[in-house]
mmCIF file of C-alpha atoms in Angstrom:
data_model
loop_
_atom_site.group_PDB
_atom_site.id
_atom_site.type_symbol
_atom_site.label_atom_id
_atom_site.label_comp_id
_atom_site.label_asym_id
_atom_site.label_seq_id
_atom_site.Cartn_x
_atom_site.Cartn_y
_atom_site.Cartn_z
ATOM 1 C CA MET A 1 47.588 37.971 70.273
ATOM 2 C CA ALA A 2 50.997 39.388 71.229
ATOM 3 C CA GLU A 3 52.366 35.859 71.679
ATOM 4 C CA SER A 4 51.148 34.915 68.188
ATOM 5 C CA THR A 5 52.860 37.963 66.677
ATOM 6 C CA ASP A 6 56.156 37.158 68.415
ATOM 7 C CA THR A 7 55.963 33.560 67.185
ATOM 8 C CA HIS A 8 55.337 34.778 63.639
ATOM 9 C CA ARG A 9 58.352 37.138 63.785
ATOM 10 C CA LEU A 10 60.569 34.427 65.219
ATOM 11 C CA GLY A 11 59.539 32.019 62.461
ATOM 12 C CA ARG A 12 60.213 34.679 59.820
ATOM 13 C CA ARG A 13 63.680 35.399 61.233
ATOM 14 C CA LEU A 14 64.501 31.676 61.302
ATOM 15 C CA ARG A 15 63.395 31.284 57.657
ATOM 16 C CA ILE A 16 65.551 34.271 56.605
ATOM 17 C CA GLU A 17 68.500 32.787 58.475
ATOM 18 C CA ARG A 18 68.063 29.400 56.798
ATOM 19 C CA VAL A 19 67.830 31.023 53.343
ATOM 20 C CA SER A 20 70.934 33.138 54.042
ATOM 21 C CA GLU A 21 72.850 30.073 55.185
ATOM 22 C CA LEU A 22 71.781 28.224 52.027
ATOM 23 C CA TRP A 23 72.931 31.088 49.784
ATOM 24 C CA LEU A 24 76.297 31.296 51.562
ATOM 25 C CA ARG A 25 76.774 27.551 51.210
ATOM 26 C CA VAL A 26 75.892 27.683 47.490
ATOM 27 C CA ALA A 27 78.360 30.560 47.005
ATOM 28 C CA GLY A 28 81.108 28.558 48.726
ATOM 29 C CA TYR A 29 80.451 25.448 46.629
ATOM 30 C CA PHE A 30 80.295 27.603 43.484
ATOM 31 C CA ALA A 31 83.799 28.968 44.215
ATOM 32 C CA ILE A 32 85.134 25.429 44.666
ATOM 33 C CA ALA A 33 83.394 24.207 41.500
ATOM 34 C CA LEU A 34 84.783 27.154 39.526
ATOM 35 C CA PHE A 35 88.337 26.395 40.665
ATOM 36 C CA VAL A 36 87.949 22.693 39.822
ATOM 37 C CA LEU A 37 86.519 23.585 36.388
ATOM 38 C CA ILE A 38 89.453 25.896 35.611
ATOM 39 C CA VAL A 39 92.028 23.289 36.684
ATOM 40 C CA PHE A 40 90.229 20.530 34.768
ATOM 41 C CA THR A 41 90.138 22.675 31.607
ATOM 42 C CA LEU A 42 93.832 23.521 31.878
ATOM 43 C CA VAL A 43 94.794 19.892 32.481
ATOM 44 C CA HIS A 44 92.591 18.631 29.656
ATOM 45 C CA ARG A 45 93.950 21.168 27.152
ATOM 46 C CA SER A 46 97.547 20.464 28.274
ATOM 47 C CA LEU A 47 97.317 16.732 27.582
ATOM 48 C CA PRO A 48 98.323 16.969 23.869
ATOM 49 C CA LEU A 49 101.647 18.522 24.952
ATOM 50 C CA LEU A 50 102.171 16.236 27.960
ATOM 51 C CA SER A 51 101.535 13.123 25.838
ATOM 52 C CA GLU A 52 104.413 14.020 23.503
ATOM 53 C CA TYR A 53 106.984 15.754 25.720
ATOM 54 C CA SER A 54 108.537 15.011 29.093
ATOM 55 C CA VAL A 55 107.652 17.512 31.818
ATOM 56 C CA VAL A 56 111.171 17.364 33.258
ATOM 57 C CA GLN A 57 112.677 17.991 29.849
ATOM 58 C CA MET A 58 110.421 20.989 29.203
ATOM 59 C CA LEU A 59 111.086 22.492 32.643
ATOM 60 C CA THR A 60 114.869 22.160 32.265
ATOM 61 C CA SER A 61 115.261 23.028 28.588
ATOM 62 C CA THR A 62 116.284 26.555 27.521
ATOM 63 C CA ASP A 63 115.157 26.163 23.901
ATOM 64 C CA TRP A 64 111.829 27.908 23.301
ATOM 65 C CA ASN A 65 110.966 27.752 19.616
ATOM 66 C CA PRO A 66 107.304 26.777 19.055
ATOM 67 C CA GLU A 67 107.693 26.869 15.266
ATOM 68 C CA GLN A 68 110.274 24.081 15.582
ATOM 69 C CA ASN A 69 108.228 22.267 18.256
ATOM 70 C CA SER A 70 110.768 23.107 20.969
ATOM 71 C CA PHE A 71 109.138 23.988 24.274
ATOM 72 C CA GLY A 72 111.741 24.838 26.893
ATOM 73 C CA PHE A 73 110.223 26.795 29.791
ATOM 74 C CA LEU A 74 113.376 27.341 31.869
ATOM 75 C CA PRO A 75 114.119 30.919 30.640
ATOM 76 C CA ALA A 76 110.578 32.044 31.469
ATOM 77 C CA ILE A 77 110.701 30.299 34.867
ATOM 78 C CA VAL A 78 114.035 31.949 35.726
ATOM 79 C CA GLY A 79 112.739 35.339 34.547
ATOM 80 C CA THR A 80 109.602 34.961 36.688
ATOM 81 C CA VAL A 81 111.634 34.063 39.780
ATOM 82 C CA TYR A 82 114.064 36.966 39.223
ATOM 83 C CA VAL A 83 111.270 39.507 38.853
ATOM 84 C CA ALA A 84 109.258 38.194 41.811
ATOM 85 C CA VAL A 85 112.235 38.035 44.211
ATOM 86 C CA LEU A 86 113.731 41.401 43.199
ATOM 87 C CA SER A 87 110.358 43.151 43.364
ATOM 88 C CA MET A 88 109.659 41.826 46.847
ATOM 89 C CA LEU A 89 113.176 42.638 48.076
ATOM 90 C CA MET A 90 112.713 46.243 46.957
ATOM 91 C CA GLY A 91 109.051 46.687 47.844
ATOM 92 C CA THR A 92 108.627 44.870 51.168
ATOM 93 C CA PRO A 93 110.915 47.038 53.401
ATOM 94 C CA ILE A 94 109.424 50.234 51.945
ATOM 95 C CA ALA A 95 105.889 48.916 52.469
ATOM 96 C CA ILE A 96 106.467 47.910 56.110
ATOM 97 C CA LEU A 97 108.268 51.158 57.059
ATOM 98 C CA THR A 98 105.596 53.277 55.370
ATOM 99 C CA ALA A 99 102.840 51.310 57.111
ATOM 100 C CA ILE A 100 104.535 51.872 60.487
ATOM 101 C CA TYR A 101 104.757 55.609 59.792
ATOM 102 C CA ILE A 102 101.086 55.872 58.799
ATOM 103 C CA ALA A 103 99.764 53.701 61.644
ATOM 104 C CA GLU A 104 102.009 54.851 64.503
ATOM 105 C CA TYR A 105 103.542 58.259 63.726
ATOM 106 C CA ALA A 106 101.398 60.205 61.235
ATOM 107 C CA GLU A 107 98.527 62.227 62.681
ATOM 108 C CA GLY A 108 95.690 64.459 61.525
ATOM 109 C CA ARG A 109 95.796 65.860 58.008
ATOM 110 C CA THR A 110 99.206 64.371 57.297
ATOM 111 C CA LYS A 111 97.900 60.855 57.942
ATOM 112 C CA THR A 112 94.788 61.472 55.837
ATOM 113 C CA LEU A 113 96.826 62.930 52.975
ATOM 114 C CA VAL A 114 99.437 60.150 52.909
ATOM 115 C CA SER A 115 96.803 57.403 53.232
ATOM 116 C CA SER A 116 94.691 58.849 50.429
ATOM 117 C CA PHE A 117 97.699 59.006 48.087
ATOM 118 C CA ILE A 118 98.570 55.389 48.914
ATOM 119 C CA ASP A 119 94.983 54.333 48.154
ATOM 120 C CA VAL A 120 95.037 56.200 44.831
ATOM 121 C CA LEU A 121 98.345 54.578 43.865
ATOM 122 C CA ALA A 122 96.914 51.126 44.680
ATOM 123 C CA ALA A 123 93.922 51.798 42.433
ATOM 124 C CA ILE A 124 95.892 52.947 39.354
ATOM 125 C CA PRO A 125 95.776 50.296 36.581
ATOM 126 C CA SER A 126 99.069 48.496 35.968
ATOM 127 C CA VAL A 127 99.131 49.578 32.328
ATOM 128 C CA ILE A 128 99.524 53.221 33.456
ATOM 129 C CA PHE A 129 102.618 52.287 35.439
ATOM 130 C CA GLY A 130 103.920 50.495 32.349
ATOM 131 C CA LEU A 131 103.380 53.537 30.120
ATOM 132 C CA VAL A 132 105.068 55.920 32.562
ATOM 133 C CA ALA A 133 107.928 53.453 32.989
ATOM 134 C CA LEU A 134 108.497 53.392 29.205
ATOM 135 C CA VAL A 135 109.045 57.157 29.309
ATOM 136 C CA VAL A 136 110.941 57.464 32.595
ATOM 137 C CA VAL A 137 112.361 54.192 33.951
ATOM 138 C CA VAL A 138 113.516 52.607 30.664
ATOM 139 C CA PRO A 139 115.760 55.591 29.679
ATOM 140 C CA LEU A 140 116.968 55.866 33.281
ATOM 141 C CA VAL A 141 118.065 52.220 33.359
ATOM 142 C CA GLY A 142 119.395 52.139 29.775
ATOM 143 C CA ASP A 143 121.251 55.473 29.734
ATOM 144 C CA TYR A 144 122.463 55.818 33.321
ATOM 145 C CA LEU A 145 122.059 52.771 35.582
ATOM 146 C CA ALA A 146 123.350 50.071 33.227
ATOM 147 C CA PRO A 147 126.503 52.071 32.153
ATOM 148 C CA LEU A 148 127.156 52.772 35.839
ATOM 149 C CA PHE A 149 127.601 49.010 36.351
ATOM 150 C CA GLY A 150 129.594 48.573 33.116
ATOM 151 C CA SER A 151 126.744 47.052 31.129
ATOM 152 C CA SER A 152 125.045 48.104 27.935
ATOM 153 C CA ALA A 153 121.269 47.780 27.774
ATOM 154 C CA THR A 154 118.255 49.264 26.048
ATOM 155 C CA GLY A 155 116.531 49.760 29.365
ATOM 156 C CA LEU A 156 114.056 46.962 28.815
ATOM 157 C CA GLY A 157 114.741 43.920 30.963
ATOM 158 C CA ILE A 158 114.582 42.136 34.291
ATOM 159 C CA LEU A 159 115.633 45.057 36.507
ATOM 160 C CA THR A 160 113.219 47.516 34.897
ATOM 161 C CA VAL A 161 110.273 45.169 35.366
ATOM 162 C CA SER A 162 111.318 44.481 38.967
ATOM 163 C CA LEU A 163 111.539 48.210 39.758
ATOM 164 C CA VAL A 164 108.132 48.933 38.298
ATOM 165 C CA MET A 165 106.454 45.897 39.870
ATOM 166 C CA ALA A 166 107.884 46.924 43.260
ATOM 167 C CA ILE A 167 106.189 50.302 42.786
ATOM 168 C CA VAL A 168 102.951 48.656 41.624
ATOM 169 C CA VAL A 169 102.683 46.251 44.530
ATOM 170 C CA THR A 170 103.980 48.442 47.388
ATOM 171 C CA PRO A 171 100.775 50.543 47.905
ATOM 172 C CA PHE A 172 98.780 47.327 48.041
ATOM 173 C CA MET A 173 101.007 45.907 50.807
ATOM 174 C CA ILE A 174 101.049 49.237 52.673
ATOM 175 C CA SER A 175 97.249 49.409 52.878
ATOM 176 C CA LEU A 176 96.928 45.858 54.221
ATOM 177 C CA SER A 177 99.796 46.323 56.702
ATOM 178 C CA VAL A 178 98.312 49.571 58.028
ATOM 179 C CA GLU A 179 95.001 47.785 58.639
ATOM 180 C CA SER A 180 96.825 45.047 60.589
ATOM 181 C CA LEU A 181 98.675 47.560 62.785
ATOM 182 C CA GLU A 182 95.644 49.757 63.418
ATOM 183 C CA ALA A 183 93.549 46.724 64.383
ATOM 184 C CA LEU A 184 95.787 46.067 67.418
ATOM 185 C CA PRO A 185 94.274 47.099 70.769
ATOM 186 C CA ASP A 186 95.708 50.218 72.415
ATOM 187 C CA GLU A 187 96.354 48.187 75.585
ATOM 188 C CA LEU A 188 99.371 46.620 73.870
ATOM 189 C CA ARG A 189 100.948 50.034 73.274
ATOM 190 C CA GLU A 190 100.022 51.387 76.715
ATOM 191 C CA THR A 191 101.337 48.310 78.524
ATOM 192 C CA SER A 192 104.662 48.384 76.690
ATOM 193 C CA LEU A 193 105.119 52.138 77.187
ATOM 194 C CA GLY A 194 104.064 51.743 80.813
ATOM 195 C CA VAL A 195 106.966 49.389 81.606
ATOM 196 C CA GLY A 196 109.462 51.897 80.230
ATOM 197 C CA ALA A 197 109.870 50.873 76.565
ATOM 198 C CA THR A 198 110.372 53.621 74.004
ATOM 199 C CA LYS A 199 107.949 54.042 71.119
ATOM 200 C CA TRP A 200 110.322 52.389 68.637
ATOM 201 C CA GLU A 201 110.979 49.501 71.041
ATOM 202 C CA THR A 202 107.219 49.058 71.405
ATOM 203 C CA ILE A 203 106.782 48.978 67.629
ATOM 204 C CA ARG A 204 109.700 46.613 67.030
ATOM 205 C CA SER A 205 109.181 44.183 69.918
ATOM 206 C CA VAL A 206 105.414 44.244 70.442
ATOM 207 C CA LEU A 207 103.377 45.671 67.572
ATOM 208 C CA LEU A 208 105.259 44.078 64.679
ATOM 209 C CA ARG A 209 105.059 40.699 66.407
ATOM 210 C CA ALA A 210 101.361 41.046 67.156
ATOM 211 C CA ALA A 211 100.560 42.282 63.646
ATOM 212 C CA GLY A 212 103.046 39.827 62.098
ATOM 213 C CA PRO A 213 100.505 37.389 60.599
ATOM 214 C CA GLY A 214 98.574 40.247 58.964
ATOM 215 C CA ILE A 215 101.722 41.859 57.564
ATOM 216 C CA PHE A 216 102.902 38.428 56.420
ATOM 217 C CA SER A 217 99.609 37.955 54.564
ATOM 218 C CA ALA A 218 100.067 41.343 52.895
ATOM 219 C CA VAL A 219 103.539 40.330 51.689
ATOM 220 C CA LEU A 220 102.224 36.999 50.400
ATOM 221 C CA LEU A 221 99.399 38.648 48.501
ATOM 222 C CA GLY A 222 101.921 41.082 47.056
ATOM 223 C CA PHE A 223 104.133 38.205 45.969
ATOM 224 C CA GLY A 224 101.180 36.500 44.292
ATOM 225 C CA ARG A 225 100.339 39.705 42.453
ATOM 226 C CA VAL A 226 103.929 40.066 41.197
ATOM 227 C CA PHE A 227 104.159 36.389 40.250
ATOM 228 C CA GLY A 228 101.031 36.571 38.109
ATOM 229 C CA ALA A 229 101.608 40.076 36.704
ATOM 230 C CA THR A 230 101.128 40.201 32.961
ATOM 231 C CA ILE A 231 100.861 43.643 31.430
ATOM 232 C CA VAL A 232 103.934 45.295 33.024
ATOM 233 C CA PRO A 233 106.336 42.404 32.185
ATOM 234 C CA ALA A 234 104.859 42.192 28.676
ATOM 235 C CA MET A 235 105.561 45.918 28.140
ATOM 236 C CA LEU A 236 108.980 46.177 29.781
ATOM 237 C CA ILE A 237 110.862 42.871 29.846
ATOM 238 C CA GLY A 238 111.872 42.811 26.193
ATOM 239 C CA GLY A 239 110.052 39.642 25.145
ATOM 240 C CA GLN A 240 113.193 37.567 24.512
ATOM 241 C CA THR A 241 112.772 33.954 25.667
ATOM 242 C CA GLN A 242 116.389 33.449 26.622
ATOM 243 C CA MET A 243 118.330 32.851 29.812
ATOM 244 C CA PRO A 244 119.094 36.289 31.334
ATOM 245 C CA ASP A 245 122.836 36.706 31.944
ATOM 246 C CA SER A 246 122.460 39.877 34.008
ATOM 247 C CA LEU A 247 119.806 41.977 35.699
ATOM 248 C CA PHE A 248 119.892 44.381 32.750
ATOM 249 C CA ALA A 249 119.256 41.622 30.187
ATOM 250 C CA THR A 250 115.953 41.173 28.410
ATOM 251 C CA GLY A 251 113.967 38.093 29.256
ATOM 252 C CA GLN A 252 110.538 36.626 29.688
ATOM 253 C CA THR A 253 108.163 35.644 32.474
ATOM 254 C CA LEU A 254 105.569 32.897 32.399
ATOM 255 C CA PRO A 255 102.559 35.280 32.127
ATOM 256 C CA SER A 256 104.272 37.467 29.507
ATOM 257 C CA LEU A 257 105.155 34.313 27.555
ATOM 258 C CA ILE A 258 101.436 33.604 27.183
ATOM 259 C CA VAL A 259 100.746 37.196 26.115
ATOM 260 C CA SER A 260 103.601 37.440 23.608
ATOM 261 C CA ASP A 261 102.794 34.139 21.873
ATOM 262 C CA PHE A 262 99.030 34.403 22.189
ATOM 263 C CA GLY A 263 97.440 35.045 18.817
ATOM 264 C CA GLU A 264 98.915 33.566 15.671
ATOM 265 C CA LEU A 265 100.671 30.703 17.443
ATOM 266 C CA MET A 266 97.464 29.778 19.294
ATOM 267 C CA SER A 267 96.143 28.447 15.973
ATOM 268 C CA ILE A 268 98.758 25.669 16.172
ATOM 269 C CA PRO A 269 97.307 22.954 18.448
ATOM 270 C CA ILE A 270 100.560 21.884 20.096
ATOM 271 C CA THR A 271 101.594 25.498 20.771
ATOM 272 C CA GLN A 272 98.162 26.249 22.165
ATOM 273 C CA SER A 273 98.565 23.259 24.469
ATOM 274 C CA ALA A 274 102.020 24.529 25.539
ATOM 275 C CA LEU A 275 100.699 27.980 26.437
ATOM 276 C CA ILE A 276 97.801 26.448 28.367
ATOM 277 C CA PHE A 277 100.338 24.286 30.207
ATOM 278 C CA VAL A 278 102.100 27.516 31.226
ATOM 279 C CA GLY A 279 98.797 28.667 32.721
ATOM 280 C CA LEU A 280 98.495 25.350 34.548
ATOM 281 C CA MET A 281 101.991 25.817 36.002
ATOM 282 C CA LEU A 282 101.057 29.285 37.260
ATOM 283 C CA VAL A 283 97.925 27.968 38.957
ATOM 284 C CA VAL A 284 99.769 25.053 40.588
ATOM 285 C CA VAL A 285 102.668 27.202 41.819
ATOM 286 C CA VAL A 286 100.375 29.897 43.239
ATOM 287 C CA TRP A 287 98.205 27.255 44.932
ATOM 288 C CA LEU A 288 101.214 25.486 46.478
ATOM 289 C CA PHE A 289 102.634 28.815 47.600
ATOM 290 C CA ASN A 290 99.353 29.926 49.184
ATOM 291 C CA PHE A 291 98.868 26.556 50.874
ATOM 292 C CA GLY A 292 102.374 26.633 52.352
ATOM 293 C CA ALA A 293 101.888 30.243 53.384
ATOM 294 C CA MET A 294 98.612 29.370 55.114
ATOM 295 C CA LEU A 295 100.364 26.697 57.190
ATOM 296 C CA LEU A 296 103.177 29.094 58.067
ATOM 297 C CA GLN A 297 100.695 31.826 58.939
ATOM 298 C CA ARG A 298 98.899 29.515 61.380
ATOM 299 C CA ARG A 299 102.175 28.788 63.132
ATOM 300 C CA LEU A 300 102.920 32.497 63.344
ATOM 301 C CA ARG A 301 99.474 33.206 64.824
ATOM 302 C CA ARG A 302 100.009 30.578 67.527
ATOM 303 C CA ARG A 303 103.482 31.918 68.292
ATOM 304 C CA TRP A 304 102.659 35.641 68.274
ATOM 305 C CA GLN A 305 99.161 35.564 69.709
ATOM 306 C CA TYR A 306 98.422 38.219 72.312
#
């Protein structure tokens, strides 16, 4: 009787395992199918534009005037690169240093308090940062920072967006970096301190190397979030599709280009195709970037494994 009951339980567990495996496989295939469907839709709806205009010409032209059938994406591409690079240059060092403080130096209530504030900042919607920036950062840049460098500006522009996006993305990178550092075994710290290294030497030479792939992933995810950011650039960059001649100049990014021209111009088929092509470019660039980052991350894991 007992043997029959055990056999029944074993069969039930095996059936549950097979069903779980099937659901996980279906979920994985669904994610792939969804990505393929999105790419196919973007490519299909971009064909009217691609059949009439050269891709090279559109990517290198600075003339964006949909009403005159001129589709030059270079100003938006340059604006996107400026904002992404500046944001990461400002946000990454702050994120890594803050993560080191939380994971290795902060203790007790101080650690709980700082971590909770970081989590709250990461959860605030981007539009709130944009609203606060309109009241605080825009006058700061326009009235004080730009004149300090001999430039006149309204405050809206590349630098303002970069400052705000650095603030938006930094809590996100801090949280992921802290998790990577805290996941390291204590034996690494004890072994390094045991051979006479100071705490900072242990962090710099051992912990940052061991947690390097995780921190690198946090930076990459932050970059992807900045690259695809829409609402903050749309609110703060000025909405001028022109080549920026300084960091204080107004400009445009690829996502904000879609937002600013979405609406009335979407009723024009060729303009609709152009804006969908912008979306296709974003998907392709982010995919290539993530694929390259994945290869680099694997090399880092092999090199820094402990």
